[in-house]
Short mmCIF file of C-alpha atoms in Angstrom, two decimals:
data_model
loop_
_atom_site.label_atom_id
_atom_site.label_comp_id
_atom_site.label_asym_id
_atom_site.label_seq_id
_atom_site.Cartn_x
_atom_site.Cartn_y
_atom_site.Cartn_z
CA UNK A 1246 -28.09 7.82 38.73
CA UNK A 1247 -26.71 4.29 38.81
CA UNK A 1248 -28.22 1.32 37.03
CA UNK A 1249 -29.50 -1.44 39.28
CA UNK A 1250 -27.51 -4.61 38.78
CA UNK A 1251 -28.78 -8.15 39.30
CA UNK A 1252 -27.84 -9.69 42.61
CA UNK A 1253 -27.56 -13.14 41.08
CA UNK A 1254 -24.47 -14.14 39.15
CA UNK A 1255 -25.27 -16.15 36.05
CA UNK A 1256 -23.45 -17.42 33.01
CA UNK A 1257 -26.67 -17.03 31.05
CA UNK A 1258 -27.50 -13.90 29.14
CA UNK A 1259 -30.55 -11.73 29.69
CA UNK A 1260 -33.50 -11.15 27.42
CA UNK A 1261 -34.48 -7.47 27.42
CA UNK A 1262 -37.96 -6.49 26.26
CA UNK A 1263 -37.41 -3.03 24.81
CA UNK A 1264 -40.48 -1.00 23.87
CA UNK A 1265 -40.19 1.12 20.75
CA UNK A 1266 -41.99 4.37 19.94
CA UNK A 1267 -45.51 4.31 18.60
CA UNK A 1268 -45.28 6.88 15.83
CA UNK A 1269 -42.75 9.34 17.28
CA UNK A 1270 -39.05 8.51 17.64
CA UNK A 1271 -38.72 11.16 20.34
CA UNK A 1272 -40.67 8.86 22.67
CA UNK A 1273 -37.71 6.46 22.90
CA UNK A 1274 -36.23 6.34 26.41
CA UNK A 1275 -32.57 6.88 27.28
CA UNK A 1276 -32.43 3.48 28.95
CA UNK A 1277 -33.89 1.74 25.90
CA UNK A 1278 -31.24 3.34 23.67
CA UNK A 1279 -28.50 2.33 26.13
CA UNK A 1280 -29.69 -1.28 26.25
CA UNK A 1281 -29.94 -1.49 22.45
CA UNK A 1282 -26.35 -0.25 22.17
CA UNK A 1283 -25.00 -2.65 24.81
CA UNK A 1284 -26.65 -5.98 23.98
CA UNK A 1285 -25.05 -8.55 21.70
CA UNK A 1286 -28.00 -8.71 19.31
CA UNK A 1287 -31.45 -7.27 18.69
CA UNK A 1288 -34.31 -9.62 17.83
CA UNK A 1289 -36.57 -7.51 15.61
CA UNK A 1290 -40.10 -8.20 14.43
CA UNK A 1291 -39.32 -6.49 11.10
CA UNK A 1292 -35.70 -5.52 10.48
CA UNK A 1293 -36.79 -3.06 7.78
CA UNK A 1294 -38.67 -1.03 10.38
CA UNK A 1295 -36.16 -1.46 13.19
CA UNK A 1296 -33.21 -0.28 11.07
CA UNK A 1297 -34.85 3.17 10.87
CA UNK A 1298 -34.91 3.36 14.66
CA UNK A 1299 -31.34 2.10 14.99
CA UNK A 1300 -30.03 4.52 12.37
CA UNK A 1301 -31.81 7.45 14.02
CA UNK A 1302 -30.10 6.75 17.36
CA UNK A 1303 -26.79 5.59 15.80
CA UNK A 1304 -27.12 2.08 17.20
CA UNK A 1305 -24.79 -0.40 15.48
CA UNK A 1306 -25.88 -3.60 17.26
CA UNK A 1307 -26.53 -6.48 14.84
CA UNK A 1308 -30.15 -7.47 14.26
CA UNK A 1309 -31.74 -10.85 13.81
CA UNK A 1310 -35.29 -11.26 12.53
CA UNK A 1311 -37.83 -12.83 14.89
CA UNK A 1312 -41.42 -12.86 13.69
CA UNK A 1313 -44.52 -15.00 13.30
CA UNK A 1314 -43.12 -16.97 10.35
CA UNK A 1315 -39.76 -17.94 11.88
CA UNK A 1316 -40.56 -17.90 15.60
CA UNK A 1317 -39.94 -21.62 16.18
CA UNK A 1318 -36.55 -22.02 14.52
CA UNK A 1319 -35.33 -18.52 15.34
CA UNK A 1320 -36.64 -18.81 18.89
CA UNK A 1321 -34.49 -21.89 19.47
CA UNK A 1322 -31.48 -20.05 18.08
CA UNK A 1323 -32.08 -17.06 20.35
CA UNK A 1324 -32.50 -19.25 23.44
CA UNK A 1325 -29.24 -21.04 22.57
CA UNK A 1326 -27.43 -17.70 22.32
CA UNK A 1327 -28.89 -16.56 25.64
CA UNK A 1328 -27.81 -19.81 27.30
CA UNK A 1329 -24.28 -19.18 26.02
CA UNK A 1330 -24.22 -15.83 27.81
CA UNK A 1331 -25.26 -13.37 25.13
CA UNK A 1332 -27.62 -10.55 26.04
CA UNK A 1333 -30.42 -10.01 23.55
CA UNK A 1334 -32.96 -7.22 23.20
CA UNK A 1335 -36.32 -7.99 21.69
CA UNK A 1336 -38.22 -5.21 19.91
CA UNK A 1337 -41.51 -5.08 18.05
CA UNK A 1338 -42.44 -2.67 15.28
CA UNK A 1339 -44.18 -0.36 17.75
CA UNK A 1340 -44.76 -0.51 21.48
CA UNK A 1341 -43.96 -3.26 23.96
CA UNK A 1342 -42.76 -6.54 22.49
CA UNK A 1343 -44.76 -9.67 23.34
CA UNK A 1344 -48.16 -7.95 23.64
CA UNK A 1345 -49.45 -8.58 20.11
CA UNK A 1346 -46.58 -10.35 18.42
CA UNK A 1347 -44.74 -13.68 18.79
CA UNK A 1348 -42.55 -12.25 21.55
CA UNK A 1349 -44.54 -13.89 24.32
CA UNK A 1350 -43.39 -17.31 23.09
CA UNK A 1351 -39.74 -16.28 23.33
CA UNK A 1352 -40.35 -14.95 26.84
CA UNK A 1353 -41.98 -18.23 27.90
CA UNK A 1354 -39.11 -20.26 26.43
CA UNK A 1355 -36.54 -18.07 28.20
CA UNK A 1356 -38.27 -18.39 31.55
CA UNK A 1357 -38.54 -22.17 31.10
CA UNK A 1358 -34.75 -22.50 30.94
CA UNK A 1359 -33.99 -20.01 33.70
CA UNK A 1360 -33.04 -17.00 31.60
CA UNK A 1361 -33.70 -13.63 33.22
CA UNK A 1362 -36.26 -11.53 31.33
CA UNK A 1363 -35.97 -7.77 31.86
CA UNK A 1364 -38.95 -5.73 30.61
CA UNK A 1365 -38.21 -2.03 30.20
CA UNK A 1366 -40.96 0.52 30.76
CA UNK A 1367 -42.11 2.53 27.79
CA UNK A 1368 -44.60 2.82 24.98
CA UNK A 1369 -47.85 0.93 25.40
CA UNK A 1370 -50.76 1.81 23.15
CA UNK A 1371 -53.43 0.36 25.46
CA UNK A 1372 -52.42 2.53 28.39
CA UNK A 1373 -51.93 5.57 26.20
CA UNK A 1374 -55.41 5.13 24.73
CA UNK A 1375 -56.99 4.65 28.15
CA UNK A 1376 -55.33 7.78 29.56
CA UNK A 1377 -56.36 9.75 26.47
CA UNK A 1378 -59.98 8.80 27.11
CA UNK A 1379 -59.80 9.62 30.81
CA UNK A 1380 -60.01 6.00 31.97
CA UNK A 1381 -56.91 6.01 34.14
CA UNK A 1382 -58.77 5.42 37.41
CA UNK A 1383 -61.37 3.02 36.11
CA UNK A 1384 -60.93 -0.62 35.26
CA UNK A 1385 -60.81 -1.38 31.57
CA UNK A 1386 -60.45 -4.46 29.40
CA UNK A 1387 -57.53 -4.79 26.99
CA UNK A 1388 -57.54 -7.40 24.24
CA UNK A 1389 -54.63 -7.90 21.88
CA UNK A 1390 -54.82 -7.58 18.12
CA UNK A 1391 -57.55 -9.36 16.25
CA UNK A 1392 -56.07 -10.66 13.03
CA UNK A 1393 -59.11 -12.16 11.38
CA UNK A 1394 -62.87 -12.18 11.31
CA UNK A 1395 -63.37 -15.65 12.78
CA UNK A 1396 -66.47 -16.29 14.81
CA UNK A 1397 -64.22 -17.24 17.73
CA UNK A 1398 -62.78 -13.71 17.78
CA UNK A 1399 -66.25 -12.19 17.88
CA UNK A 1400 -67.22 -14.65 20.62
CA UNK A 1401 -64.35 -13.26 22.70
CA UNK A 1402 -65.67 -9.76 22.20
CA UNK A 1403 -69.15 -10.81 23.29
CA UNK A 1404 -67.77 -12.46 26.43
CA UNK A 1405 -66.16 -9.19 27.50
CA UNK A 1406 -68.89 -6.82 26.33
CA UNK A 1407 -70.30 -6.45 29.83
CA UNK A 1408 -67.21 -4.54 30.96
CA UNK A 1409 -67.78 -0.80 31.09
CA UNK A 1410 -64.55 0.19 29.34
CA UNK A 1411 -62.94 -1.50 26.36
CA UNK A 1412 -59.77 -1.04 24.35
CA UNK A 1413 -59.48 -3.20 21.22
CA UNK A 1414 -56.61 -3.32 18.74
CA UNK A 1415 -57.71 -4.35 15.28
CA UNK A 1416 -55.30 -5.31 12.53
CA UNK A 1417 -55.48 -3.05 9.51
CA UNK A 1418 -54.96 -6.18 7.41
CA UNK A 1419 -58.38 -7.68 8.14
CA UNK A 1420 -60.08 -8.55 4.97
#
């Protein structure tokens, strides 16, 4: 099977959104491993977690941290590297990057300057949970992680409570 190539020539690099396994390294796809080996750098939410994945699959690509606390300065650096032609993979600690982490801001910045964003299919906890509960043919509501107990977060829940099916991700760090 041949990989599909872009039909547009560009001097800019590509930003790959590479989903990582949720609990089981055997869930990593062949394509995700290939991309992680071929890109110039990997933007990781937590390099301490990502190194375990890279070591398991013998991936030697250099990592750069990209997380909530450095997203503005590091985001600018990553966009600059992409504009210079480097290809970068973004990974989160588990699942699809940019769902419940600062990745969406990097994606928006890349799109704003004309960088191609390539999301790879793979692990997604919301879909996995919905299939597990037999909801695959019914509409359901997905809401990203709730990080605190603010009234505004509970107001969001109340606004969506009329939906028949719900899938909520709660941070284990609420307290």
